[in-house]
């Protein structure tokens, strides 16, 4: 058998190249990348000074015999979030706040935990070392109670100091995997090559990555690890080379219901970095269900919880490649492979349809309406009923070649 | 019959008579009035080392309407069976017959011979008895004076202006903690609530044993327990984490103290058995009877007292000697569909006095359940308060340590200097101490602000001139003032009020911190707490609010215990 060159011929990517050109033109018309708002990278001395200012305020309150309190932006309130097409969901400049008081039974523990984590961050920044949120939780798991408490406080501190989490020397626990045409060097000098047969874990220090090199024609975000692994097994990266694919969830986290497919911060940062650096088209491959659509929206427009860092995380240029609800009918996917939507699914779908960004995505809205009308959902795995390698051999190549994205 | 018993019997009979006479007019209202009891003792001319005592019991106001004097005297004499004293009666009979209001003052005099030591003990017992009465009948005022061979001393027992909890049977429980425990031995800033917060239990019917029945009572005996921790556990310090003693107070119908045989020591079997009423092990409390009761104190003595020792497995209990006292009030009342006659009430009093143990034993299960549930509620509140306090302390400790970590680890000398200067500390050790203290004070301040109890202010109370002059006199004579300023104990003591000391002074303690009359009137209107009957069916003006607020505070405190804060 003659050796088959990896990747399709150049004409395969014509539509993709046009799409990329269109994206670049849009960027140029929009005046380039929007200026980063909300959080900005801060130096170590700035972070230390900010924390010291907070401590001084606390002590000054006590000296006046007043109970000290922290004023925190209400990150998770829709009234504090606005939508911009070029950015996605981000916090308004003068948002409502809440007080974390030291003299209230409801909040004194939270007040103390904020100080505790501030002191941890202070030490990390001072010593120029890093820790993950999980590491911080385990410094006193009994005190914190659960990881969510730590995560929320870290986000609150990031919002309060107006610096991104990485400036606090707190790294996210990376859960994602990446594969394809990409090379880079980590901050510690480690050379990473994503073109190997097995995927590479997403770096914990995206900010420190340098010397990014890629020829990729597109970046594919895959919701589920199972699908990602299947594509790896089918040698998709080589067949569609040059390309990159990333999944936010490794097998371990995929097994957990909570956080299933939900993008972690580092994966989002990496996708953003690749977009900012190379402006390669980014596509999402998610299940045709409300959860999958929501994951896609997080990449594209951001989440409420992280809206204060939207400028550093969102990629509004992302397109929905599949699985589209309209594909189900078009491809005659057997009804036996479909799953009835639950009440929760319906509520989530209704909630997404009400979000501000859906109004500027009429095709997405239409797809969601098809889903809602049919009251059925489908996983990507449904395509295997057509043939075991239908996804990598037929579906994706056709979509990419003929512009089957919205 | 000798000693203090006649005095108590006479007073009880008077009050029963008084209540029956006023029942038609003001059913359920608190009895109001004033009685003057004076004892004048001179060396007996006939016996060595003996005092001839003339006791006068008189009304100082018009309270005894309808008192048929001769009949009353005859009844009293029959009650005081075996009392060898001379008993006289004087009254303004002429004015009685013409008095259109139907009321008349009266005076009863009797004479006995007593040893000086016996008289001294009797006086202490009588004072305790009077104190016990006023804490459930706060609108009665007693003037008790003793003159021994010319040396005079007087005490006034009253609690009219003190906060009370109205019960459903025309009595009210005074909730000022100072009647029940001494002021805690730590800074006055630490104890900021001067009240106890009784929890009323479910009433239970008491059955009378067959061998005791036969009185032909046309009604039921109902036991209503009430329990409270003293001092208030809501505003606490580390020293109040443990319960160190238990005091039980017994009251019969009309709120009259039950006089058990050998009052000085609990002889009833049910009280010797510490687990008779309550399974203390359930609360990890090791309880032993406390026989060391000091009559010569400002506190109202319980009928039964227990000490709590730390149980073996409970290492977390604070071993400080001064903990909290669990107060348990057992009110036995008599309910009847028919109008209750005076002699019937007297008979019930006598029955309870002589057969209390048997009556409680007959209904042991119901009594135990009711008391156990009541005490359980109080201890549960205490437990929650302790946990909430521990959680608060833990949080403050984390906050202090975190700030110290940043401050001591900072390489910015200006930052460290500012921190020290702000709290006026010279070094980090002092800074830590002041930091902790500041957090503690600001947190306590919040409890002070939101406390629904009557809060003991650190400011001096308003004083009228009379009070000021008596205070000056007090200072001049170097007598001891009671601790605190508001919510004063209803009685005032002269230091070392031994009958042999030559102190001649009287002071009238005004309750509620010696307020001006208008302020006192306002406080009186505000002070009365709503009745907390088990069914909570009765409320008065502004009533229910305070206890509802307190229960809300306890509920709020329980939020300390909720898992994982939501940022």
Short mmCIF file of C-alpha atoms in Angstrom, two decimals, chain B residues 140-342:
data_model
loop_
_atom_site.label_atom_id
_atom_site.label_comp_id
_atom_site.label_asym_id
_atom_site.label_seq_id
_atom_site.Cartn_x
_atom_site.Cartn_y
_atom_site.Cartn_z
CA UNK B 140 -46.41 42.24 96.67
CA UNK B 141 -43.99 44.21 98.76
CA UNK B 142 -42.75 43.13 102.18
CA UNK B 143 -41.16 45.39 104.75
CA UNK B 144 -39.30 43.14 107.14
CA UNK B 145 -37.69 44.72 110.15
CA UNK B 146 -36.01 43.28 113.21
CA UNK B 147 -35.13 45.14 116.36
CA UNK B 148 -33.11 43.26 118.93
CA UNK B 149 -32.42 45.02 122.18
CA UNK B 150 -32.63 48.35 120.39
CA UNK B 151 -30.56 47.42 117.37
CA UNK B 152 -32.66 47.87 114.30
CA UNK B 153 -32.40 46.51 110.80
CA UNK B 154 -34.85 46.50 107.95
CA UNK B 155 -35.12 45.02 104.52
CA UNK B 156 -37.63 45.60 101.79
CA UNK B 157 -38.55 42.80 99.46
CA UNK B 158 -40.10 43.87 96.21
CA UNK B 159 -39.76 43.17 92.52
CA UNK B 160 -42.48 45.32 91.04
CA UNK B 161 -40.36 47.04 88.42
CA UNK B 162 -38.47 44.00 87.37
CA UNK B 163 -39.03 42.10 84.15
CA UNK B 164 -41.31 39.15 84.58
CA UNK B 165 -42.78 36.27 82.69
CA UNK B 166 -46.52 36.07 83.20
CA UNK B 167 -47.82 32.58 83.82
CA UNK B 168 -51.38 31.60 83.22
CA UNK B 169 -52.57 31.36 86.76
CA UNK B 170 -52.23 34.88 88.08
CA UNK B 171 -48.59 34.62 88.97
CA UNK B 172 -45.52 35.87 87.25
CA UNK B 173 -41.92 34.73 87.39
CA UNK B 174 -39.30 37.40 87.85
CA UNK B 175 -36.66 36.85 85.20
CA UNK B 176 -33.86 39.02 86.55
CA UNK B 177 -30.96 36.63 86.88
CA UNK B 178 -29.56 38.30 89.98
CA UNK B 179 -32.18 36.65 92.13
CA UNK B 180 -30.83 33.24 91.29
CA UNK B 181 -27.09 33.42 90.81
CA UNK B 182 -24.33 35.75 91.85
CA UNK B 183 -22.92 38.05 89.23
CA UNK B 184 -20.33 36.11 87.29
CA UNK B 185 -16.78 36.76 88.31
CA UNK B 186 -15.49 38.36 85.18
CA UNK B 187 -15.58 41.74 83.56
CA UNK B 188 -18.91 43.49 83.49
CA UNK B 189 -18.57 43.88 79.78
CA UNK B 190 -18.84 40.17 79.32
CA UNK B 191 -22.33 39.55 80.68
CA UNK B 192 -24.71 41.69 78.71
CA UNK B 193 -28.07 40.08 79.37
CA UNK B 194 -29.62 40.33 82.79
CA UNK B 195 -32.51 37.99 82.21
CA UNK B 196 -33.26 34.36 82.32
CA UNK B 197 -35.50 32.94 79.59
CA UNK B 198 -37.74 30.30 81.05
CA UNK B 199 -39.13 27.60 78.88
CA UNK B 200 -42.54 26.45 80.07
CA UNK B 201 -43.28 22.77 79.93
CA UNK B 202 -46.52 21.06 79.20
CA UNK B 203 -48.84 20.93 82.18
CA UNK B 204 -49.52 17.48 83.55
CA UNK B 205 -52.30 16.34 85.81
CA UNK B 206 -51.12 14.93 89.11
CA UNK B 207 -53.00 12.02 90.56
CA UNK B 208 -53.48 11.80 94.25
CA UNK B 209 -52.67 8.40 95.78
CA UNK B 210 -55.62 6.61 97.27
CA UNK B 211 -54.16 6.56 100.72
CA UNK B 212 -53.75 10.28 100.62
CA UNK B 213 -56.97 11.23 98.90
CA UNK B 214 -60.03 11.83 100.94
CA UNK B 215 -60.00 15.57 101.01
CA UNK B 216 -62.82 15.69 98.59
CA UNK B 217 -61.07 18.08 96.27
CA UNK B 218 -63.35 19.34 93.53
CA UNK B 219 -60.58 19.93 91.06
CA UNK B 220 -57.26 18.83 89.70
CA UNK B 221 -53.68 19.33 90.62
CA UNK B 222 -51.68 20.49 87.62
CA UNK B 223 -47.91 20.58 87.49
CA UNK B 224 -46.31 23.08 85.11
CA UNK B 225 -42.55 23.00 84.99
CA UNK B 226 -40.45 25.91 83.85
CA UNK B 227 -36.72 25.73 83.19
CA UNK B 228 -34.06 28.26 82.37
CA UNK B 229 -30.34 28.61 82.34
CA UNK B 230 -28.86 31.34 84.44
CA UNK B 231 -27.17 33.60 83.44
CA UNK B 232 -28.54 33.98 79.95
CA UNK B 233 -26.52 31.67 77.70
CA UNK B 234 -27.05 33.84 74.68
CA UNK B 235 -24.41 36.34 75.54
CA UNK B 236 -21.70 34.28 76.99
CA UNK B 237 -18.09 33.95 77.68
CA UNK B 238 -15.84 30.97 77.81
CA UNK B 239 -16.60 30.48 81.47
CA UNK B 240 -20.24 29.79 80.91
CA UNK B 241 -19.82 26.76 78.75
CA UNK B 242 -20.63 24.27 81.44
CA UNK B 243 -23.55 23.73 83.72
CA UNK B 244 -22.29 23.64 87.27
CA UNK B 245 -25.42 23.45 89.39
CA UNK B 246 -29.13 22.77 89.33
CA UNK B 247 -31.67 24.53 91.49
CA UNK B 248 -35.25 23.41 91.93
CA UNK B 249 -37.95 25.69 93.26
CA UNK B 250 -41.30 24.31 94.42
CA UNK B 251 -44.45 26.36 94.35
CA UNK B 252 -47.99 25.48 95.20
CA UNK B 253 -51.24 27.17 94.23
CA UNK B 254 -51.23 30.94 93.99
CA UNK B 255 -47.46 30.92 93.69
CA UNK B 256 -46.91 30.20 97.34
CA UNK B 257 -43.69 28.40 98.16
CA UNK B 258 -44.23 24.85 99.28
CA UNK B 259 -42.87 24.37 102.76
CA UNK B 260 -41.56 20.88 102.97
CA UNK B 261 -40.79 19.30 106.32
CA UNK B 262 -37.23 20.12 107.38
CA UNK B 263 -36.93 22.82 104.79
CA UNK B 264 -33.24 23.16 105.34
CA UNK B 265 -32.51 19.81 103.85
CA UNK B 266 -34.33 17.93 101.17
CA UNK B 267 -35.60 14.85 102.85
CA UNK B 268 -38.12 13.77 100.25
CA UNK B 269 -36.94 10.62 98.56
CA UNK B 270 -37.76 11.91 95.15
CA UNK B 271 -35.20 14.66 95.56
CA UNK B 272 -32.55 12.43 97.03
CA UNK B 273 -32.72 10.37 93.90
CA UNK B 274 -31.12 12.76 91.43
CA UNK B 275 -32.45 10.90 88.44
CA UNK B 276 -36.02 10.87 89.64
CA UNK B 277 -37.15 13.72 87.44
CA UNK B 278 -34.55 13.82 84.78
CA UNK B 279 -32.19 11.34 83.20
CA UNK B 280 -29.12 13.46 83.58
CA UNK B 281 -26.86 10.94 81.87
CA UNK B 282 -28.67 11.73 78.67
CA UNK B 283 -27.12 15.18 78.85
CA UNK B 284 -23.74 13.91 80.04
CA UNK B 285 -24.23 15.50 83.42
CA UNK B 286 -23.18 13.86 86.64
CA UNK B 287 -25.45 15.26 89.35
CA UNK B 288 -25.06 15.00 93.12
CA UNK B 289 -27.22 16.57 95.81
CA UNK B 290 -25.85 19.77 97.24
CA UNK B 291 -26.61 20.13 100.89
CA UNK B 292 -24.48 23.18 101.41
CA UNK B 293 -27.04 25.94 101.10
CA UNK B 294 -26.11 29.29 102.49
CA UNK B 295 -29.10 31.03 104.00
CA UNK B 296 -27.19 34.20 104.52
CA UNK B 297 -27.04 35.40 100.93
CA UNK B 298 -28.83 37.70 98.55
CA UNK B 299 -30.06 34.92 96.33
CA UNK B 300 -33.33 33.13 96.63
CA UNK B 301 -32.53 29.70 97.96
CA UNK B 302 -33.77 26.76 96.01
CA UNK B 303 -35.76 24.05 97.66
CA UNK B 304 -33.48 21.45 96.19
CA UNK B 305 -29.98 21.94 94.89
CA UNK B 306 -27.59 19.75 92.99
CA UNK B 307 -23.97 20.09 92.01
CA UNK B 308 -22.90 19.02 88.57
CA UNK B 309 -19.63 17.22 88.34
CA UNK B 310 -17.89 16.66 85.05
CA UNK B 311 -18.71 13.26 83.66
CA UNK B 312 -15.89 10.90 82.88
CA UNK B 313 -16.11 10.87 79.15
CA UNK B 314 -16.70 14.54 78.67
CA UNK B 315 -13.33 16.18 78.48
CA UNK B 316 -14.57 19.17 76.58
CA UNK B 317 -16.44 20.66 79.52
CA UNK B 318 -14.81 23.76 80.81
CA UNK B 319 -13.56 23.05 84.26
CA UNK B 320 -14.02 26.58 85.48
CA UNK B 321 -15.93 26.51 88.74
CA UNK B 322 -18.35 29.20 87.72
CA UNK B 323 -20.59 27.71 85.13
CA UNK B 324 -24.27 28.14 84.53
CA UNK B 325 -27.08 27.12 86.80
CA UNK B 326 -30.06 25.21 85.50
CA UNK B 327 -33.14 26.58 87.22
CA UNK B 328 -36.17 24.36 87.42
CA UNK B 329 -39.43 25.76 88.73
CA UNK B 330 -42.19 23.30 89.55
CA UNK B 331 -45.53 25.06 89.82
CA UNK B 332 -48.32 22.93 91.20
CA UNK B 333 -51.64 24.59 90.79
CA UNK B 334 -55.17 23.68 91.63
CA UNK B 335 -57.81 23.97 88.94
CA UNK B 336 -61.49 23.59 89.47
CA UNK B 337 -64.63 24.28 87.53
CA UNK B 338 -66.20 25.61 90.67
CA UNK B 339 -65.19 28.71 92.56
CA UNK B 340 -62.37 27.65 94.79
CA UNK B 341 -62.92 28.24 98.46
CA UNK B 342 -60.24 29.54 100.71
#
